[in-house]
Coordinates of C-alpha atoms in Angstrom, one line a residue:
M1 CA 281.6 14.8 111.7
D2 CA 278.0 17.4 109.9
A3 CA 276.9 16.1 106.5
L4 CA 278.5 19.5 105.0
A5 CA 281.5 17.9 105.9
A6 CA 281.4 14.6 104.9
W7 CA 280.7 16.1 101.4
N8 CA 283.2 18.5 101.4
G9 CA 286.1 14.5 101.9
T10 CA 288.0 16.7 104.7
K11 CA 287.2 20.0 107.1
L12 CA 284.8 22.9 105.7
E13 CA 288.1 25.2 105.5
R14 CA 289.4 22.9 102.3
G15 CA 290.4 24.7 99.5
P16 CA 290.8 23.4 96.2
G17 CA 293.0 20.9 94.5
T18 CA 295.8 23.0 92.8
I19 CA 295.9 21.8 89.0
K20 CA 299.4 20.6 87.2
L21 CA 300.2 19.7 84.3
A22 CA 302.1 16.9 85.5
K23 CA 303.0 12.9 84.6
P24 CA 302.7 13.4 80.7
G25 CA 302.2 9.5 80.5
I26 CA 298.2 9.9 81.7
Y27 CA 297.6 12.9 79.9
L28 CA 299.2 12.2 76.4
F29 CA 297.4 8.3 77.1
V30 CA 294.0 10.1 77.8
I31 CA 294.4 12.6 74.8
A32 CA 295.5 9.9 72.2
F33 CA 293.0 6.9 72.8
S34 CA 290.1 9.9 72.7
S35 CA 291.3 10.9 70.0
V36 CA 291.7 8.2 67.7
Y37 CA 288.1 7.2 68.8
Y38 CA 286.9 10.8 67.8
L39 CA 288.2 11.1 64.6
A40 CA 286.7 7.5 64.0
N41 CA 283.6 8.9 64.2
G42 CA 284.6 11.8 61.5
P43 CA 281.2 11.2 59.2
L44 CA 279.5 11.3 62.7
L45 CA 281.7 14.6 64.1
L46 CA 280.0 16.1 60.6
G47 CA 276.3 14.9 61.0
H48 CA 274.8 17.7 62.3
L49 CA 271.4 19.2 60.5
D50 CA 272.6 22.7 60.8
L51 CA 275.8 23.0 59.4
G52 CA 275.2 23.4 56.1
W53 CA 273.3 27.4 57.2
H54 CA 276.2 27.6 59.6
L55 CA 278.8 27.8 56.5
A56 CA 277.0 29.2 54.7
A57 CA 275.7 32.4 57.5
G58 CA 279.9 32.2 57.8
D59 CA 280.1 32.7 54.2
L60 CA 277.8 35.4 54.0
I61 CA 279.4 37.8 56.9
R62 CA 283.0 37.2 55.8
E63 CA 281.6 38.7 52.0
R64 CA 279.7 41.7 53.6
G65 CA 281.9 42.1 56.4
S66 CA 279.3 42.5 58.9
V67 CA 276.5 40.2 60.4
P68 CA 273.1 40.0 58.9
F69 CA 270.3 41.0 61.0
Q70 CA 268.0 39.5 58.8
D71 CA 267.3 36.1 57.3
P72 CA 268.1 36.3 53.4
W73 CA 267.6 32.8 52.4
S74 CA 263.6 32.3 53.6
F75 CA 260.3 33.5 52.5
T76 CA 258.6 33.1 55.6
L77 CA 260.7 35.2 58.1
G78 CA 258.0 38.4 57.5
N79 CA 259.5 40.8 59.9
R80 CA 262.0 38.9 62.1
Q81 CA 265.3 40.1 63.5
W82 CA 267.3 37.4 62.5
Y83 CA 269.8 36.8 66.2
N84 CA 272.5 34.0 65.0
L85 CA 274.6 34.0 68.5
S86 CA 277.1 31.6 66.3
W87 CA 278.4 34.6 64.4
L88 CA 282.2 34.1 65.1
W89 CA 281.7 30.2 64.4
D90 CA 280.0 30.5 61.4
V91 CA 282.8 32.9 60.5
I92 CA 285.8 30.2 61.0
A93 CA 284.2 27.1 60.5
S94 CA 283.7 28.9 57.0
V95 CA 287.3 29.8 56.9
V96 CA 288.5 26.0 58.1
F97 CA 286.2 24.5 55.4
Q98 CA 287.4 27.1 52.7
Y99 CA 291.1 26.3 53.4
T100 CA 291.0 22.8 54.0
G101 CA 287.2 21.2 53.4
Y102 CA 286.1 18.3 55.5
T103 CA 289.2 17.3 56.6
G104 CA 289.8 19.9 58.4
L105 CA 286.6 20.8 59.8
T106 CA 286.5 17.3 61.3
L107 CA 290.1 17.4 62.6
A108 CA 289.7 20.6 64.4
V109 CA 286.8 19.4 66.4
V110 CA 288.7 16.5 67.1
A111 CA 291.8 19.0 69.0
C112 CA 288.6 20.4 70.9
G113 CA 287.8 17.1 72.4
A114 CA 291.5 16.5 72.6
V115 CA 291.3 19.7 74.4
I116 CA 288.2 18.4 76.9
A117 CA 290.3 15.6 77.6
G118 CA 293.4 17.5 78.9
Y119 CA 291.3 19.7 81.2
L120 CA 289.8 16.7 82.5
T121 CA 292.7 14.7 83.0
S122 CA 294.6 18.1 84.5
I123 CA 291.8 18.3 86.5
C124 CA 290.8 14.3 88.0
L125 CA 295.0 14.8 88.8
G126 CA 295.1 18.3 90.5
S127 CA 291.9 16.5 93.3
G128 CA 294.4 14.0 93.9
A129 CA 293.9 10.9 92.8
S130 CA 296.1 8.5 90.8
A131 CA 296.7 8.6 87.5
L132 CA 294.7 4.7 86.6
A133 CA 291.8 5.7 87.9
V134 CA 292.3 9.0 86.3
G135 CA 292.9 7.3 82.7
I136 CA 289.7 5.1 83.9
S137 CA 287.7 7.3 84.5
V138 CA 288.8 10.4 81.9
L139 CA 289.0 8.3 79.2
T140 CA 284.7 6.8 80.3
A141 CA 283.7 10.1 80.2
C142 CA 286.1 11.5 76.3
V143 CA 283.9 8.5 75.0
L144 CA 280.5 9.1 76.4
Y145 CA 280.2 12.9 77.0
P146 CA 279.3 12.8 72.5
A147 CA 276.7 10.9 73.1
F148 CA 277.8 9.5 69.0
A149 CA 274.8 6.3 69.8
T150 CA 271.8 9.4 69.6
A151 CA 273.7 11.3 66.5
P152 CA 273.4 13.5 64.8
N153 CA 272.3 15.0 68.4
S154 CA 275.8 14.6 69.5
Y155 CA 277.7 16.9 71.2
L156 CA 281.5 16.9 69.5
S157 CA 280.4 17.4 66.8
A158 CA 280.8 21.0 64.3
S159 CA 278.4 22.4 65.5
P160 CA 278.6 25.0 68.3
N161 CA 277.2 23.6 70.4
T162 CA 281.1 22.1 70.1
P163 CA 282.4 25.3 71.7
T164 CA 280.7 25.3 74.9
M165 CA 281.4 21.9 76.2
V166 CA 284.8 23.6 76.1
F167 CA 284.7 26.6 77.8
C168 CA 282.6 24.5 80.1
V169 CA 285.3 22.5 81.1
I170 CA 288.2 25.6 80.9
F171 CA 285.4 27.2 83.5
Y172 CA 285.2 24.6 85.7
A173 CA 288.4 24.0 85.8
E174 CA 289.6 27.7 86.5
C175 CA 286.8 28.2 89.2
L176 CA 288.5 25.2 90.9
K177 CA 291.1 26.5 90.8
R178 CA 290.6 30.7 91.3
T179 CA 294.2 31.8 90.9
R180 CA 293.6 32.5 87.3
W181 CA 289.9 33.7 87.4
F182 CA 290.3 37.7 85.8
L183 CA 291.0 35.1 82.4
L184 CA 286.9 34.2 82.4
P185 CA 285.9 37.4 81.7
V186 CA 288.2 37.8 78.5
M187 CA 287.3 33.9 77.5
M188 CA 284.0 34.9 78.1
V189 CA 284.1 37.5 75.2
L190 CA 285.1 34.9 73.2
W191 CA 281.9 32.5 74.4
A192 CA 279.9 35.1 74.5
N193 CA 279.8 35.1 70.2
L194 CA 280.5 31.7 70.1
H195 CA 277.0 29.8 71.1
G196 CA 274.3 31.1 72.7
G197 CA 275.9 28.6 74.8
F198 CA 278.0 31.0 77.8
M199 CA 274.2 31.8 80.0
L200 CA 275.7 28.0 80.9
G201 CA 279.2 29.7 82.4
L202 CA 277.5 32.3 83.6
L203 CA 275.5 29.5 85.8
L204 CA 279.0 27.5 86.8
I205 CA 280.5 31.4 88.6
G206 CA 277.2 31.1 90.3
F207 CA 277.2 27.8 91.4
F208 CA 280.9 27.9 92.6
G209 CA 279.6 31.2 94.6
A210 CA 276.8 29.4 96.3
V211 CA 278.8 26.3 97.7
S212 CA 281.2 29.5 98.6
V213 CA 278.5 31.2 100.5
L214 CA 277.4 28.0 101.8
K215 CA 280.8 27.0 103.5
R216 CA 280.9 30.5 104.5
D217 CA 284.3 31.0 102.0
W218 CA 283.5 34.7 101.8
A219 CA 286.6 35.0 100.4
G220 CA 286.1 32.2 97.2
L221 CA 282.4 34.4 97.1
R222 CA 283.9 37.3 96.5
I223 CA 286.1 35.7 93.5
Y224 CA 283.1 34.2 92.2
S225 CA 281.0 37.2 92.2
F226 CA 284.2 40.0 90.8
A227 CA 284.5 37.6 87.6
A228 CA 280.6 37.0 87.2
A229 CA 280.8 40.7 87.4
G230 CA 283.2 41.1 84.4
C231 CA 281.1 37.8 82.5
L232 CA 278.0 40.3 82.4
V233 CA 279.9 43.2 80.5
A234 CA 282.0 41.1 79.0
I235 CA 278.4 39.6 77.2
L236 CA 277.8 42.7 75.9
V237 CA 281.2 43.0 73.7
N238 CA 278.8 41.3 70.9
P239 CA 276.8 42.3 68.0
L240 CA 273.8 42.2 69.3
G241 CA 275.1 44.1 72.7
W242 CA 272.4 43.1 75.3
H243 CA 269.8 42.6 73.0
I244 CA 271.7 39.4 72.5
Y245 CA 269.6 38.0 75.8
N246 CA 266.5 38.4 73.2
G247 CA 268.8 35.5 71.5
V248 CA 268.7 33.4 74.2
A249 CA 265.4 33.6 74.9
T250 CA 263.7 32.4 71.4
T251 CA 265.4 29.2 72.3
L252 CA 265.5 28.3 76.2
G253 CA 262.0 27.7 77.0
H254 CA 260.5 28.2 73.5
F255 CA 257.4 25.8 73.1
A256 CA 260.1 24.6 69.8
Q257 CA 262.0 22.8 71.7
A258 CA 258.7 20.6 72.6
H259 CA 259.5 19.3 69.1
I260 CA 263.4 19.3 68.7
T261 CA 264.7 16.5 70.0
E262 CA 268.4 17.4 72.1
W263 CA 265.6 19.1 74.3
W264 CA 263.8 16.3 74.7
S265 CA 264.1 14.4 77.7
Y266 CA 266.8 11.5 79.0
A267 CA 263.7 9.6 79.1
A268 CA 263.0 10.0 75.4
N269 CA 266.3 8.3 74.3
F270 CA 267.9 5.7 77.3
T271 CA 265.7 2.9 75.5
M272 CA 268.1 3.7 72.8
P273 CA 270.9 0.7 72.7
G274 CA 273.4 2.6 72.6
S275 CA 272.2 4.7 75.9
V276 CA 273.0 1.1 77.6
P277 CA 277.2 2.4 78.9
G278 CA 275.9 5.4 80.0
I279 CA 272.9 3.9 81.9
V280 CA 276.6 1.8 83.8
Y281 CA 278.2 4.7 84.5
I282 CA 275.4 6.5 86.0
A283 CA 274.4 3.8 87.8
M284 CA 278.4 3.4 89.3
F285 CA 278.2 7.2 90.2
V286 CA 275.4 7.0 91.8
A287 CA 275.9 3.6 94.1
F288 CA 279.6 5.1 94.8
E289 CA 278.0 8.2 96.4
L290 CA 275.8 7.0 98.0
R291 CA 276.9 4.1 99.2
H292 CA 280.0 6.1 100.3
P293 CA 279.4 9.5 101.2
A294 CA 281.8 10.6 103.5
A295 CA 284.6 8.2 102.0
S296 CA 285.2 10.6 98.4
T297 CA 287.8 13.0 98.9
A298 CA 286.1 15.0 96.2
P299 CA 285.6 18.5 96.6
L300 CA 281.9 19.5 97.1
E301 CA 281.6 21.6 94.4
S302 CA 282.7 18.6 92.1
R303 CA 279.7 16.3 93.7
L304 CA 277.3 18.3 93.6
L305 CA 277.2 20.0 90.2
A306 CA 277.8 16.2 88.8
W307 CA 274.6 16.0 91.4
L308 CA 272.7 18.5 89.4
F309 CA 273.5 17.9 85.4
L310 CA 272.1 14.1 86.4
L311 CA 269.1 15.7 87.3
L312 CA 268.9 18.4 84.4
G313 CA 270.1 15.8 82.2
F314 CA 267.2 13.7 83.4
Y315 CA 264.9 17.1 82.2
Q316 CA 267.0 17.3 79.3
Y317 CA 268.8 15.1 78.1
R318 CA 271.5 17.3 76.1
Y319 CA 272.0 18.5 79.6
M320 CA 274.0 14.9 80.4
S321 CA 276.6 15.1 78.3
F322 CA 278.0 17.2 80.7
F323 CA 277.1 15.4 84.0
F324 CA 279.7 12.7 82.8
M325 CA 282.3 15.4 81.8
F326 CA 282.1 16.8 85.9
A327 CA 281.2 13.4 87.6
A328 CA 284.9 13.0 86.1
V329 CA 286.9 14.2 89.6
P330 CA 284.6 12.2 92.0
L331 CA 284.1 9.2 90.1
A332 CA 288.0 8.7 89.4
L333 CA 288.7 9.3 93.5
H334 CA 286.0 6.6 93.9
L335 CA 288.1 4.1 91.7
D336 CA 291.4 5.6 93.1
R337 CA 290.0 3.7 96.5
L338 CA 289.6 0.4 95.3
L339 CA 292.4 0.2 93.1
P340 CA 295.9 -2.0 94.7
K341 CA 297.1 0.3 97.2
Q342 CA 300.7 -1.2 95.7
L343 CA 300.1 -0.6 92.4
N344 CA 304.1 1.4 91.3
E345 CA 302.6 4.7 90.3
L346 CA 306.6 5.3 88.1
K347 CA 305.3 1.7 86.2
V348 CA 302.2 2.6 85.3
Q349 CA 303.2 5.7 84.0
S350 CA 305.1 4.3 81.8
S351 CA 303.0 2.0 81.2
L352 CA 300.3 4.7 79.5
L353 CA 303.5 6.4 78.1
V354 CA 304.0 3.7 75.7
A355 CA 300.0 3.5 75.0
G356 CA 300.1 6.7 74.4
I357 CA 302.7 7.0 71.7
V358 CA 300.9 3.9 70.1
G359 CA 297.4 5.9 70.0
M360 CA 299.1 8.7 68.5
C361 CA 300.8 6.6 65.6
A362 CA 297.1 5.6 64.9
L363 CA 295.7 8.7 64.5
P364 CA 297.2 9.3 60.9
L365 CA 295.9 5.9 60.1
T366 CA 292.4 6.6 60.9
L367 CA 292.3 9.4 59.3
I368 CA 293.3 7.3 56.3
Y369 CA 290.6 5.1 56.5
V370 CA 287.7 7.4 57.4
K371 CA 288.6 10.5 55.2
P372 CA 286.7 8.8 52.4
A373 CA 283.5 9.2 54.2
L374 CA 283.9 13.1 55.8
A375 CA 281.1 14.5 54.0
L376 CA 277.8 16.8 54.9
P377 CA 274.6 14.6 55.9
Q378 CA 273.3 13.2 52.5
L379 CA 269.9 13.1 53.7
L380 CA 269.8 16.4 50.9
S381 CA 272.4 15.4 48.1
E382 CA 273.5 18.3 46.0
Q383 CA 272.1 16.5 43.0
D384 CA 269.0 16.2 45.0
A385 CA 269.8 20.5 45.8
R386 CA 270.6 21.5 42.4
Y387 CA 267.6 19.2 40.8
L388 CA 265.7 21.9 42.8
Q389 CA 267.5 24.8 42.0
T390 CA 267.4 24.6 37.8
H391 CA 264.4 22.9 37.4
F392 CA 261.5 25.0 39.9
P393 CA 264.2 28.1 41.3
H394 CA 260.8 29.9 41.5
A395 CA 259.0 27.9 43.9
R396 CA 257.3 28.7 46.9
L397 CA 258.8 25.7 48.8
L398 CA 257.8 23.4 51.7
N399 CA 260.4 22.0 52.6
H400 CA 261.2 19.4 55.9
W401 CA 262.5 20.9 58.6
N402 CA 266.1 18.6 58.6
V403 CA 266.9 19.5 55.0
G404 CA 266.4 23.6 55.3
G405 CA 270.1 24.1 56.4
L406 CA 271.6 21.7 53.9
L407 CA 269.2 23.1 51.1
I408 CA 271.2 26.4 52.1
F409 CA 274.3 25.9 52.4
Y410 CA 274.0 24.8 48.5
T411 CA 271.8 27.2 46.9
R412 CA 272.6 29.6 49.0
G413 CA 268.6 31.3 48.7
T414 CA 268.4 30.7 45.1
V415 CA 266.1 28.9 46.4
P416 CA 263.8 30.5 48.8
V417 CA 262.9 27.9 51.6
F418 CA 260.8 27.2 54.1
I419 CA 261.9 26.3 57.9
D420 CA 265.0 25.0 59.0
G421 CA 266.7 24.7 61.5
R422 CA 267.7 28.0 62.7
S423 CA 264.0 27.5 64.5
A424 CA 263.0 30.6 67.2
T425 CA 265.8 32.5 66.4
A426 CA 265.1 33.5 62.1
Y427 CA 261.3 32.2 62.5
P428 CA 257.9 33.9 63.7
D429 CA 256.4 32.1 66.4
E430 CA 253.3 31.5 63.9
L431 CA 254.9 30.2 61.2
L432 CA 256.6 27.2 63.6
R433 CA 253.1 26.6 65.1
D434 CA 251.8 26.5 61.4
Y435 CA 255.1 24.0 60.8
F436 CA 254.9 21.9 63.5
S437 CA 251.0 21.1 63.0
L438 CA 251.9 19.2 60.0
I439 CA 254.9 17.1 61.4
K440 CA 252.6 13.9 62.1
W441 CA 253.1 10.6 60.0
E442 CA 249.4 10.2 60.1
I443 CA 248.2 13.1 58.1
D444 CA 245.9 16.1 59.4
E445 CA 244.2 17.2 56.2
P446 CA 242.5 20.0 57.6
A447 CA 246.3 20.9 58.7
W448 CA 248.0 20.8 54.9
D449 CA 245.4 22.5 53.0
A450 CA 245.6 25.2 55.4
V451 CA 249.3 25.6 55.2
L452 CA 249.3 24.7 51.7
D453 CA 247.1 27.8 51.1
K454 CA 248.0 30.0 53.7
Y455 CA 251.5 30.1 52.2
K456 CA 250.9 30.1 48.4
I457 CA 252.9 26.6 48.7
D458 CA 253.2 24.9 45.1
T459 CA 256.0 22.6 45.7
V460 CA 257.1 19.9 48.9
L461 CA 260.2 18.8 49.4
W462 CA 259.9 15.9 52.3
V463 CA 261.5 12.5 53.4
K464 CA 260.9 9.9 50.1
A465 CA 259.1 7.1 53.4
H466 CA 256.4 8.7 54.2
E467 CA 254.4 7.3 51.9
P468 CA 250.8 9.0 53.8
L469 CA 251.6 12.2 53.1
K470 CA 252.5 10.7 49.1
R471 CA 248.6 9.5 49.3
F472 CA 247.7 13.0 50.6
L473 CA 249.1 15.0 47.4
V474 CA 249.2 12.6 44.3
D475 CA 246.0 10.5 45.0
K476 CA 243.8 12.8 47.5
R477 CA 245.5 16.3 45.7
G478 CA 246.6 15.9 41.9
W479 CA 250.3 16.3 43.0
T480 CA 252.8 14.9 40.8
E481 CA 256.6 13.5 42.7
E482 CA 258.4 15.2 40.0
Y483 CA 261.3 13.8 41.3
A484 CA 262.5 11.3 44.2
G485 CA 266.3 10.9 45.1
T486 CA 267.8 8.1 48.1
D487 CA 265.9 10.5 50.6
E488 CA 263.9 12.8 50.3
V489 CA 261.1 13.2 47.0
I490 CA 259.8 16.6 45.4
Y491 CA 256.0 17.2 44.7
V492 CA 254.8 19.7 42.8
K493 CA 250.9 21.4 42.6
H494 CA 249.8 21.5 38.9

């Protein structure tokens, strides 16, 4: 047996497993308990710091009836075009929030998580793993991939990242299945208007095509080629046309990534105590794969894809969430070899069904428990924003990056912002470099003086705990601390 055959589990001609909706017990179990876990973390689902401006953008698009190409909320944009790659998600979130509030947003995110859990279960069952192995593998993946331990950089939250997670799993399933490849371009139309992560869809199709070449599977290569061509055309169905790629380029590979935590390497996050379960999961996967490479019956595509995103995850932490999802199939099959063979599958299914029903019954109770805590992040309260709006409506405000989106949500541009989480999709590179020169604990006095003078700043909204800034502005430059909220403070020049 050559190396490729060993990695493929059986023969080179081995086709992808059939994915069927069967065994309702395992589906109900995984979906119920993953949903309870997500709902119990409801405040974290609303914790993304960009949620404020996304909701404001959705309101603006609905009001105007078109997607704006110029930022209406800041005074620092210059001639920069605003590439809102998530305009459709913004509109949907705006509608959901208008009619159902924070509860509706939270439940919508939980529903997306349930879709991911269901698809992963279907894929793993289609690979031939037992229900118990699938339950362990998929439920573990569903607990780990949201990365709640590193909130607000979570990958299942009220943000456009969530549709990307959903579509990645759907594309993965359909690329394995092959029979409904023609649906991928249709879904790509939605994906390209929901989030800039649509490029991952092209990566997945290209990856499966490359493996088809490796396996000399010319029929598969033809299918993936047609799917890729259709998706390339589908991407153009958006308000930006082909300029959507310019918008993606302002994010991928941009120097601003070095200052945005979700783009940092895994090394910057794995020292957190909450990362221990993920480290154990990675160690188990690597140990199984290297110890028994020929024993796994997982599709070659699933194994290579898991390894690819594991390596990408070490490079940039955000990709580790995709590894947890894609590794579910090979890990389920590895676990299946370790489980007792004499297990009664019918009894296992019955037990999972009962447990799933219990989990479903726990959902409304969980919602009642977390509902009072559902709100936007409290880094900037509505009271803080209203104080600014009332006392400094014409301020030349220098605000901290993390509160820019919240300030937009509360004031809708009546207090123009300096910067927010839209980064290079809305702000010129020169401004970003100026801002990033300020975000150090120890004050770089020449840098602060230069920025304050260059942009004629007379008001600063900053983190309350940053005492060196207070000493610099108040003690050395004669500014006044006009207001102190729970987390933010306002300094004013006189």
